[in-house]
mmCIF file of C-alpha atoms in Angstrom:
data_model
loop_
_atom_site.group_PDB
_atom_site.id
_atom_site.type_symbol
_atom_site.label_atom_id
_atom_site.label_comp_id
_atom_site.label_asym_id
_atom_site.label_seq_id
_atom_site.Cartn_x
_atom_site.Cartn_y
_atom_site.Cartn_z
ATOM 1 C CA UNK X 1 4.790 -9.550 17.370
ATOM 2 C CA UNK X 2 5.064 -6.383 19.605
ATOM 3 C CA UNK X 3 6.335 -4.397 16.606
ATOM 4 C CA UNK X 4 3.384 -5.558 14.542
ATOM 5 C CA UNK X 5 0.825 -4.554 17.143
ATOM 6 C CA UNK X 6 2.511 -1.213 17.579
ATOM 7 C CA UNK X 7 2.579 -0.630 13.883
ATOM 8 C CA UNK X 8 -1.058 -1.226 13.389
ATOM 9 C CA UNK X 9 -2.007 0.898 16.358
ATOM 10 C CA UNK X 10 -0.056 3.823 15.015
ATOM 11 C CA UNK X 11 -1.577 3.555 11.554
ATOM 12 C CA UNK X 12 -5.126 3.583 13.048
ATOM 13 C CA UNK X 13 -6.764 2.960 9.715
ATOM 14 C CA UNK X 14 -9.717 0.670 9.319
ATOM 15 C CA UNK X 15 -8.689 -2.941 8.460
ATOM 16 C CA UNK X 16 -10.549 -4.796 5.711
ATOM 17 C CA UNK X 17 -12.870 -7.633 6.971
ATOM 18 C CA UNK X 18 -15.533 -9.417 5.090
ATOM 19 C CA UNK X 19 -17.906 -7.059 3.366
ATOM 20 C CA UNK X 20 -16.114 -3.930 4.527
ATOM 21 C CA UNK X 21 -14.041 -1.334 2.547
ATOM 22 C CA UNK X 22 -11.243 1.021 3.160
ATOM 23 C CA UNK X 23 -11.916 4.585 2.075
ATOM 24 C CA UNK X 24 -9.037 7.162 1.491
ATOM 25 C CA UNK X 25 -8.601 9.708 -1.255
ATOM 26 C CA UNK X 26 -11.507 8.206 -3.170
ATOM 27 C CA UNK X 27 -9.781 4.754 -3.494
ATOM 28 C CA UNK X 28 -11.752 1.761 -2.046
ATOM 29 C CA UNK X 29 -10.515 -1.805 -1.691
ATOM 30 C CA UNK X 30 -13.199 -4.311 -0.832
ATOM 31 C CA UNK X 31 -12.733 -7.931 0.274
ATOM 32 C CA UNK X 32 -14.504 -10.412 -2.261
ATOM 33 C CA UNK X 33 -13.532 -14.010 -1.281
ATOM 34 C CA UNK X 34 -10.770 -16.330 -0.355
ATOM 35 C CA UNK X 35 -9.722 -19.406 -2.375
ATOM 36 C CA UNK X 36 -8.100 -22.324 -0.521
ATOM 37 C CA UNK X 37 -9.057 -25.524 -2.427
ATOM 38 C CA UNK X 38 -9.720 -24.871 -6.104
ATOM 39 C CA UNK X 39 -11.508 -28.293 -6.558
ATOM 40 C CA UNK X 40 -14.178 -27.617 -3.748
ATOM 41 C CA UNK X 41 -14.068 -23.800 -3.971
ATOM 42 C CA UNK X 42 -14.918 -23.852 -7.718
ATOM 43 C CA UNK X 43 -18.099 -25.921 -7.204
ATOM 44 C CA UNK X 44 -21.471 -24.455 -6.784
ATOM 45 C CA UNK X 45 -22.782 -22.655 -4.789
ATOM 46 C CA UNK X 46 -19.399 -21.341 -3.941
ATOM 47 C CA UNK X 47 -18.946 -17.374 -4.491
ATOM 48 C CA UNK X 48 -15.894 -17.980 -6.606
ATOM 49 C CA UNK X 49 -17.728 -20.345 -8.939
ATOM 50 C CA UNK X 50 -20.642 -17.661 -9.115
ATOM 51 C CA UNK X 51 -18.155 -15.057 -9.980
ATOM 52 C CA UNK X 52 -16.188 -16.926 -12.676
ATOM 53 C CA UNK X 53 -17.915 -20.161 -13.369
ATOM 54 C CA UNK X 54 -14.733 -22.189 -13.017
ATOM 55 C CA UNK X 55 -14.592 -26.004 -13.178
ATOM 56 C CA UNK X 56 -11.933 -28.170 -11.750
ATOM 57 C CA UNK X 57 -11.031 -31.756 -12.678
ATOM 58 C CA UNK X 58 -7.816 -32.148 -10.706
ATOM 59 C CA UNK X 59 -7.907 -34.711 -7.781
ATOM 60 C CA UNK X 60 -5.625 -32.824 -5.466
ATOM 61 C CA UNK X 61 -5.645 -29.035 -6.043
ATOM 62 C CA UNK X 62 -5.394 -27.687 -2.604
ATOM 63 C CA UNK X 63 -2.842 -24.836 -1.960
ATOM 64 C CA UNK X 64 0.069 -25.816 0.308
ATOM 65 C CA UNK X 65 2.476 -22.858 0.148
ATOM 66 C CA UNK X 66 1.320 -20.349 -2.411
ATOM 67 C CA UNK X 67 4.021 -17.733 -3.237
ATOM 68 C CA UNK X 68 4.493 -15.771 -6.406
ATOM 69 C CA UNK X 69 1.438 -15.105 -8.573
ATOM 70 C CA UNK X 70 0.643 -13.320 -11.764
ATOM 71 C CA UNK X 71 -2.736 -12.414 -13.392
ATOM 72 C CA UNK X 72 -4.369 -11.282 -16.481
ATOM 73 C CA UNK X 73 -7.997 -10.583 -17.302
ATOM 74 C CA UNK X 74 -8.419 -14.242 -18.120
ATOM 75 C CA UNK X 75 -5.851 -16.094 -16.159
ATOM 76 C CA UNK X 76 -4.484 -16.520 -12.618
ATOM 77 C CA UNK X 77 -1.180 -18.368 -12.059
ATOM 78 C CA UNK X 78 -0.022 -19.421 -8.559
ATOM 79 C CA UNK X 79 3.424 -20.827 -7.841
ATOM 80 C CA UNK X 80 3.048 -23.340 -4.915
ATOM 81 C CA UNK X 81 6.323 -24.316 -3.368
ATOM 82 C CA UNK X 82 4.768 -26.970 -1.186
ATOM 83 C CA UNK X 83 2.935 -28.674 -4.087
ATOM 84 C CA UNK X 84 6.019 -28.225 -6.349
ATOM 85 C CA UNK X 85 3.821 -26.920 -9.113
ATOM 86 C CA UNK X 86 1.754 -24.123 -10.567
ATOM 87 C CA UNK X 87 -2.049 -23.663 -10.182
ATOM 88 C CA UNK X 88 -3.499 -22.179 -13.328
ATOM 89 C CA UNK X 89 -7.121 -20.812 -13.404
ATOM 90 C CA UNK X 90 -8.572 -19.842 -16.770
ATOM 91 C CA UNK X 91 -11.561 -17.610 -16.495
ATOM 92 C CA UNK X 92 -12.190 -17.662 -20.260
ATOM 93 C CA UNK X 93 -12.362 -21.419 -20.652
ATOM 94 C CA UNK X 94 -13.755 -22.035 -17.161
ATOM 95 C CA UNK X 95 -11.167 -24.553 -16.246
ATOM 96 C CA UNK X 96 -8.552 -25.230 -13.587
ATOM 97 C CA UNK X 97 -5.268 -26.898 -14.236
ATOM 98 C CA UNK X 98 -2.341 -27.921 -11.970
ATOM 99 C CA UNK X 99 1.120 -27.957 -13.711
ATOM 100 C CA UNK X 100 3.187 -30.465 -11.852
ATOM 101 C CA UNK X 101 6.921 -29.342 -12.040
ATOM 102 C CA UNK X 102 8.334 -32.290 -10.091
ATOM 103 C CA UNK X 103 9.916 -34.047 -13.100
ATOM 104 C CA UNK X 104 11.356 -30.904 -14.641
ATOM 105 C CA UNK X 105 12.913 -28.861 -11.914
ATOM 106 C CA UNK X 106 15.148 -29.064 -8.876
ATOM 107 C CA UNK X 107 13.980 -27.088 -5.829
ATOM 108 C CA UNK X 108 10.557 -25.510 -5.667
ATOM 109 C CA UNK X 109 8.669 -22.838 -7.781
ATOM 110 C CA UNK X 110 8.964 -19.389 -6.386
ATOM 111 C CA UNK X 111 7.476 -16.967 -8.934
ATOM 112 C CA UNK X 112 5.495 -16.917 -12.213
ATOM 113 C CA UNK X 113 4.954 -14.481 -15.064
ATOM 114 C CA UNK X 114 2.772 -14.648 -18.183
ATOM 115 C CA UNK X 115 4.390 -14.258 -21.646
ATOM 116 C CA UNK X 116 1.703 -13.967 -24.235
ATOM 117 C CA UNK X 117 0.677 -17.708 -24.555
ATOM 118 C CA UNK X 118 3.127 -19.125 -22.154
ATOM 119 C CA UNK X 119 4.163 -19.006 -18.462
ATOM 120 C CA UNK X 120 7.635 -18.393 -17.031
ATOM 121 C CA UNK X 121 8.494 -20.088 -13.613
ATOM 122 C CA UNK X 122 11.514 -19.396 -11.407
ATOM 123 C CA UNK X 123 12.557 -22.032 -8.820
ATOM 124 C CA UNK X 124 14.578 -22.047 -5.623
ATOM 125 C CA UNK X 125 17.007 -24.750 -6.868
ATOM 126 C CA UNK X 126 17.918 -23.569 -10.381
ATOM 127 C CA UNK X 127 19.818 -20.823 -12.091
ATOM 128 C CA UNK X 128 17.476 -20.713 -14.987
ATOM 129 C CA UNK X 129 13.838 -20.011 -15.862
ATOM 130 C CA UNK X 130 11.286 -22.623 -17.118
ATOM 131 C CA UNK X 131 8.844 -21.688 -19.897
ATOM 132 C CA UNK X 132 5.585 -23.660 -20.075
ATOM 133 C CA UNK X 133 2.604 -23.663 -22.305
ATOM 134 C CA UNK X 134 -0.770 -23.119 -20.779
ATOM 135 C CA UNK X 135 -1.492 -26.822 -20.959
ATOM 136 C CA UNK X 136 1.482 -27.466 -18.694
ATOM 137 C CA UNK X 137 3.985 -28.731 -21.207
ATOM 138 C CA UNK X 138 7.587 -27.710 -20.947
ATOM 139 C CA UNK X 139 8.656 -25.453 -23.917
ATOM 140 C CA UNK X 140 12.205 -24.672 -22.810
ATOM 141 C CA UNK X 141 14.625 -23.758 -20.145
ATOM 142 C CA UNK X 142 16.227 -20.289 -20.444
ATOM 143 C CA UNK X 143 19.604 -19.873 -18.946
ATOM 144 C CA UNK X 144 20.877 -16.258 -18.345
ATOM 145 C CA UNK X 145 24.181 -15.791 -20.187
ATOM 146 C CA UNK X 146 25.744 -14.447 -16.974
ATOM 147 C CA UNK X 147 26.463 -16.169 -13.671
ATOM 148 C CA UNK X 148 23.452 -16.428 -11.502
ATOM 149 C CA UNK X 149 23.143 -17.542 -7.773
ATOM 150 C CA UNK X 150 19.392 -17.907 -7.248
ATOM 151 C CA UNK X 151 16.508 -16.412 -9.068
ATOM 152 C CA UNK X 152 13.491 -15.295 -7.024
ATOM 153 C CA UNK X 153 11.131 -12.743 -8.558
ATOM 154 C CA UNK X 154 10.446 -12.625 -12.252
ATOM 155 C CA UNK X 155 8.361 -10.382 -14.623
ATOM 156 C CA UNK X 156 8.033 -9.981 -18.329
ATOM 157 C CA UNK X 157 7.679 -6.730 -20.213
ATOM 158 C CA UNK X 158 7.823 -7.397 -23.993
ATOM 159 C CA UNK X 159 10.352 -8.353 -25.219
ATOM 160 C CA UNK X 160 12.394 -8.617 -21.972
ATOM 161 C CA UNK X 161 12.500 -10.799 -18.798
ATOM 162 C CA UNK X 162 13.360 -9.068 -15.549
ATOM 163 C CA UNK X 163 14.597 -11.103 -12.521
ATOM 164 C CA UNK X 164 16.024 -10.793 -9.133
ATOM 165 C CA UNK X 165 19.101 -12.699 -8.126
ATOM 166 C CA UNK X 166 18.588 -12.414 -4.384
ATOM 167 C CA UNK X 167 21.802 -13.587 -2.874
ATOM 168 C CA UNK X 168 23.849 -11.707 -5.415
ATOM 169 C CA UNK X 169 21.858 -8.585 -4.626
ATOM 170 C CA UNK X 170 21.168 -7.833 -8.317
ATOM 171 C CA UNK X 171 18.416 -7.534 -10.862
ATOM 172 C CA UNK X 172 18.930 -8.676 -14.510
ATOM 173 C CA UNK X 173 17.151 -7.681 -17.695
ATOM 174 C CA UNK X 174 17.473 -10.289 -20.461
ATOM 175 C CA UNK X 175 15.828 -11.363 -23.579
ATOM 176 C CA UNK X 176 14.099 -14.692 -24.220
ATOM 177 C CA UNK X 177 17.380 -16.213 -25.383
ATOM 178 C CA UNK X 178 19.030 -15.481 -22.066
ATOM 179 C CA UNK X 179 21.065 -12.671 -23.395
ATOM 180 C CA UNK X 180 21.697 -10.081 -20.588
ATOM 181 C CA UNK X 181 20.720 -6.572 -21.507
ATOM 182 C CA UNK X 182 21.774 -4.792 -18.283
ATOM 183 C CA UNK X 183 22.280 -5.491 -14.542
ATOM 184 C CA UNK X 184 21.273 -3.446 -11.555
ATOM 185 C CA UNK X 185 22.534 -3.411 -8.012
ATOM 186 C CA UNK X 186 25.354 -4.834 -6.021
ATOM 187 C CA UNK X 187 25.141 -5.042 -2.342
ATOM 188 C CA UNK X 188 24.685 -1.818 -0.416
ATOM 189 C CA UNK X 189 22.170 0.698 0.907
ATOM 190 C CA UNK X 190 22.777 3.704 -1.314
ATOM 191 C CA UNK X 191 20.642 4.707 -4.288
ATOM 192 C CA UNK X 192 20.733 1.964 -6.869
ATOM 193 C CA UNK X 193 22.354 -0.675 -4.710
ATOM 194 C CA UNK X 194 20.252 -3.574 -3.288
ATOM 195 C CA UNK X 195 20.188 -5.760 -0.190
ATOM 196 C CA UNK X 196 18.533 -9.194 -0.770
ATOM 197 C CA UNK X 197 15.909 -7.990 -3.349
ATOM 198 C CA UNK X 198 13.062 -10.480 -3.863
ATOM 199 C CA UNK X 199 10.164 -9.488 -6.087
ATOM 200 C CA UNK X 200 9.800 -6.999 -8.897
ATOM 201 C CA UNK X 201 7.165 -5.498 -11.230
ATOM 202 C CA UNK X 202 7.258 -3.549 -14.513
ATOM 203 C CA UNK X 203 4.403 -1.064 -14.840
ATOM 204 C CA UNK X 204 2.568 -0.379 -18.104
ATOM 205 C CA UNK X 205 4.216 3.006 -18.130
ATOM 206 C CA UNK X 206 7.719 1.397 -18.337
ATOM 207 C CA UNK X 207 8.969 1.755 -14.635
ATOM 208 C CA UNK X 208 10.763 -1.113 -12.897
ATOM 209 C CA UNK X 209 9.842 -1.484 -9.257
ATOM 210 C CA UNK X 210 12.105 -3.621 -7.055
ATOM 211 C CA UNK X 211 11.380 -4.667 -3.533
ATOM 212 C CA UNK X 212 14.751 -4.078 -1.884
ATOM 213 C CA UNK X 213 13.655 -6.261 1.036
ATOM 214 C CA UNK X 214 16.512 -5.923 3.535
ATOM 215 C CA UNK X 215 16.917 -2.249 2.848
ATOM 216 C CA UNK X 216 13.248 -2.093 3.766
ATOM 217 C CA UNK X 217 12.262 -0.098 0.645
ATOM 218 C CA UNK X 218 11.232 -0.163 -2.937
ATOM 219 C CA UNK X 219 13.486 1.318 -5.523
ATOM 220 C CA UNK X 220 12.165 2.453 -9.025
ATOM 221 C CA UNK X 221 14.287 2.448 -12.102
ATOM 222 C CA UNK X 222 13.597 3.117 -15.817
ATOM 223 C CA UNK X 223 13.882 0.408 -18.452
ATOM 224 C CA UNK X 224 17.543 1.250 -19.084
ATOM 225 C CA UNK X 225 18.534 0.551 -15.458
ATOM 226 C CA UNK X 226 18.661 4.165 -14.318
ATOM 227 C CA UNK X 227 17.649 4.900 -10.745
ATOM 228 C CA UNK X 228 14.586 7.232 -10.351
ATOM 229 C CA UNK X 229 13.295 7.215 -6.763
ATOM 230 C CA UNK X 230 12.980 5.300 -3.560
ATOM 231 C CA UNK X 231 9.691 4.541 -1.642
ATOM 232 C CA UNK X 232 9.401 3.455 1.901
ATOM 233 C CA UNK X 233 12.147 2.807 4.479
ATOM 234 C CA UNK X 234 12.365 0.999 7.779
ATOM 235 C CA UNK X 235 9.949 1.973 10.565
ATOM 236 C CA UNK X 236 6.658 1.399 12.299
ATOM 237 C CA UNK X 237 4.745 4.421 11.037
ATOM 238 C CA UNK X 238 2.570 5.070 7.953
ATOM 239 C CA UNK X 239 4.478 4.481 4.676
ATOM 240 C CA UNK X 240 7.412 2.600 6.242
ATOM 241 C CA UNK X 241 8.200 -1.112 5.456
ATOM 242 C CA UNK X 242 9.764 -4.038 7.443
ATOM 243 C CA UNK X 243 9.808 -6.929 5.013
ATOM 244 C CA UNK X 244 8.454 -5.816 1.522
ATOM 245 C CA UNK X 245 7.874 -8.658 -0.870
ATOM 246 C CA UNK X 246 5.226 -8.718 -3.674
ATOM 247 C CA UNK X 247 4.519 -5.493 -5.602
ATOM 248 C CA UNK X 248 2.120 -4.313 -8.252
ATOM 249 C CA UNK X 249 0.536 -1.226 -9.835
ATOM 250 C CA UNK X 250 -3.142 -0.500 -10.507
ATOM 251 C CA UNK X 251 -4.625 1.059 -13.464
ATOM 252 C CA UNK X 252 -4.449 4.522 -11.871
ATOM 253 C CA UNK X 253 -0.767 4.183 -11.106
ATOM 254 C CA UNK X 254 -1.163 3.482 -7.442
ATOM 255 C CA UNK X 255 1.606 1.206 -6.013
ATOM 256 C CA UNK X 256 0.641 -1.789 -3.849
ATOM 257 C CA UNK X 257 3.417 -3.391 -1.607
ATOM 258 C CA UNK X 258 3.004 -6.581 0.384
ATOM 259 C CA UNK X 259 4.653 -6.499 3.822
ATOM 260 C CA UNK X 260 5.479 -10.050 4.921
ATOM 261 C CA UNK X 261 6.163 -8.903 8.357
ATOM 262 C CA UNK X 262 3.401 -6.555 9.065
ATOM 263 C CA UNK X 263 0.824 -8.837 7.264
ATOM 264 C CA UNK X 264 -0.728 -6.074 5.256
ATOM 265 C CA UNK X 265 -0.661 -4.489 1.754
ATOM 266 C CA UNK X 266 0.334 -0.750 1.728
ATOM 267 C CA UNK X 267 -0.771 1.539 -1.034
ATOM 268 C CA UNK X 268 1.154 4.461 -2.299
ATOM 269 C CA UNK X 269 0.504 7.041 -5.050
ATOM 270 C CA UNK X 270 2.638 6.944 -8.247
ATOM 271 C CA UNK X 271 4.933 9.573 -6.662
ATOM 272 C CA UNK X 272 5.467 7.528 -3.520
ATOM 273 C CA UNK X 273 3.152 9.224 -1.036
ATOM 274 C CA UNK X 274 1.539 6.787 1.438
ATOM 275 C CA UNK X 275 -2.245 6.547 0.857
ATOM 276 C CA UNK X 276 -3.553 3.612 2.982
ATOM 277 C CA UNK X 277 -3.253 -0.024 3.775
ATOM 278 C CA UNK X 278 -5.391 -3.107 4.239
ATOM 279 C CA UNK X 279 -5.004 -6.271 6.176
ATOM 280 C CA UNK X 280 -3.810 -7.326 9.624
ATOM 281 C CA UNK X 281 -2.421 -10.457 11.328
ATOM 282 C CA UNK X 282 -4.869 -13.390 11.444
ATOM 283 C CA UNK X 283 -6.690 -15.887 9.572
ATOM 284 C CA UNK X 284 -10.086 -14.262 9.109
ATOM 285 C CA UNK X 285 -11.330 -12.988 5.699
ATOM 286 C CA UNK X 286 -9.209 -9.907 4.825
ATOM 287 C CA UNK X 287 -6.480 -10.850 7.300
ATOM 288 C CA UNK X 288 -2.979 -12.279 6.298
ATOM 289 C CA UNK X 289 -0.282 -14.554 7.832
ATOM 290 C CA UNK X 290 2.975 -13.849 6.012
ATOM 291 C CA UNK X 291 1.690 -12.916 2.719
ATOM 292 C CA UNK X 292 4.048 -13.065 -0.177
ATOM 293 C CA UNK X 293 2.798 -11.629 -3.521
ATOM 294 C CA UNK X 294 0.264 -9.536 -5.202
ATOM 295 C CA UNK X 295 -1.132 -9.302 -8.751
ATOM 296 C CA UNK X 296 -3.693 -6.835 -10.099
ATOM 297 C CA UNK X 297 -5.798 -7.389 -13.223
ATOM 298 C CA UNK X 298 -8.292 -4.749 -13.975
ATOM 299 C CA UNK X 299 -10.077 -3.933 -10.757
ATOM 300 C CA UNK X 300 -9.301 -7.334 -9.037
ATOM 301 C CA UNK X 301 -6.469 -7.709 -6.583
ATOM 302 C CA UNK X 302 -5.055 -11.210 -5.774
ATOM 303 C CA UNK X 303 -2.813 -11.755 -2.753
ATOM 304 C CA UNK X 304 -1.011 -14.991 -1.934
ATOM 305 C CA UNK X 305 -1.696 -15.405 1.851
ATOM 306 C CA UNK X 306 1.127 -17.945 2.222
ATOM 307 C CA UNK X 307 0.805 -19.274 5.801
ATOM 308 C CA UNK X 308 -2.925 -19.266 5.576
ATOM 309 C CA UNK X 309 -2.608 -21.436 2.441
ATOM 310 C CA UNK X 310 -4.960 -19.471 0.334
ATOM 311 C CA UNK X 311 -5.390 -16.634 -2.264
ATOM 312 C CA UNK X 312 -7.493 -13.764 -1.192
ATOM 313 C CA UNK X 313 -9.296 -11.607 -3.733
ATOM 314 C CA UNK X 314 -10.199 -7.972 -3.282
ATOM 315 C CA UNK X 315 -11.798 -5.389 -5.538
ATOM 316 C CA UNK X 316 -10.674 -1.802 -6.436
ATOM 317 C CA UNK X 317 -13.180 0.976 -6.838
ATOM 318 C CA UNK X 318 -12.991 4.732 -6.966
ATOM 319 C CA UNK X 319 -15.188 7.471 -5.488
ATOM 320 C CA UNK X 320 -16.740 10.245 -7.649
#
């Protein structure tokens, strides 16, 4: 806690609260709303309903332990470890659905990734990935054709799945049949090695970002597995990290890193230069308690605020 307080003091940058924005280098991030209980939050006159017009018919939709998330223009998926399922919000059809995974998996869901008209789910108790259609029906289980200890983060970049094997300190690239294309890592702290990686993200420009969590950094690779650069590093000053988790990139190439320890999201340029952050420790709008993941779709940012049992939504805008 002392480290968190000192960290925020040294940063001395305005923290986002309700109806406030952060300004730095023409980039603005504004708090929009928080979503805790889709059934009630989606009903009028709630702001979420006004924004998206969503309708829920699920009798028990409340978030318990939201973790990995993914988003498109029309869809938001939330892996909920406590509920042992995935919350799926469809902005196009204006409906909410809960995919109950209890009968299909061992362990709990950790992360999700959209694949065209299906959804990939990683779990804490399995060495494979589960694929569901958007109605919640199990399509298949995909087993990597290489020994896996435990999958955490996943992402999809056509035609490949990328996944972190956290206790093995590796990242795999494989196709939808489970054939492994290449492997990155091995435990270490030098360039290209990893120490308990958690989440990852493949950008539209074809760069693979890996949160190398216990090395307190993000490493960037090309899609052949070649190391390119490192962002962050341990510390309590601007641009350093303590427990990086979820990661995403906006339409301008800016990198967003969730820090599970500092309870904020740090923003870097595409070259790795620190730009700003938003968030602080707490339960008020715009604050976080052990956030886990982030997804960006268009100008909307979704953050899984895990211990506050909610998803917070922010909006990106740019100055002239």
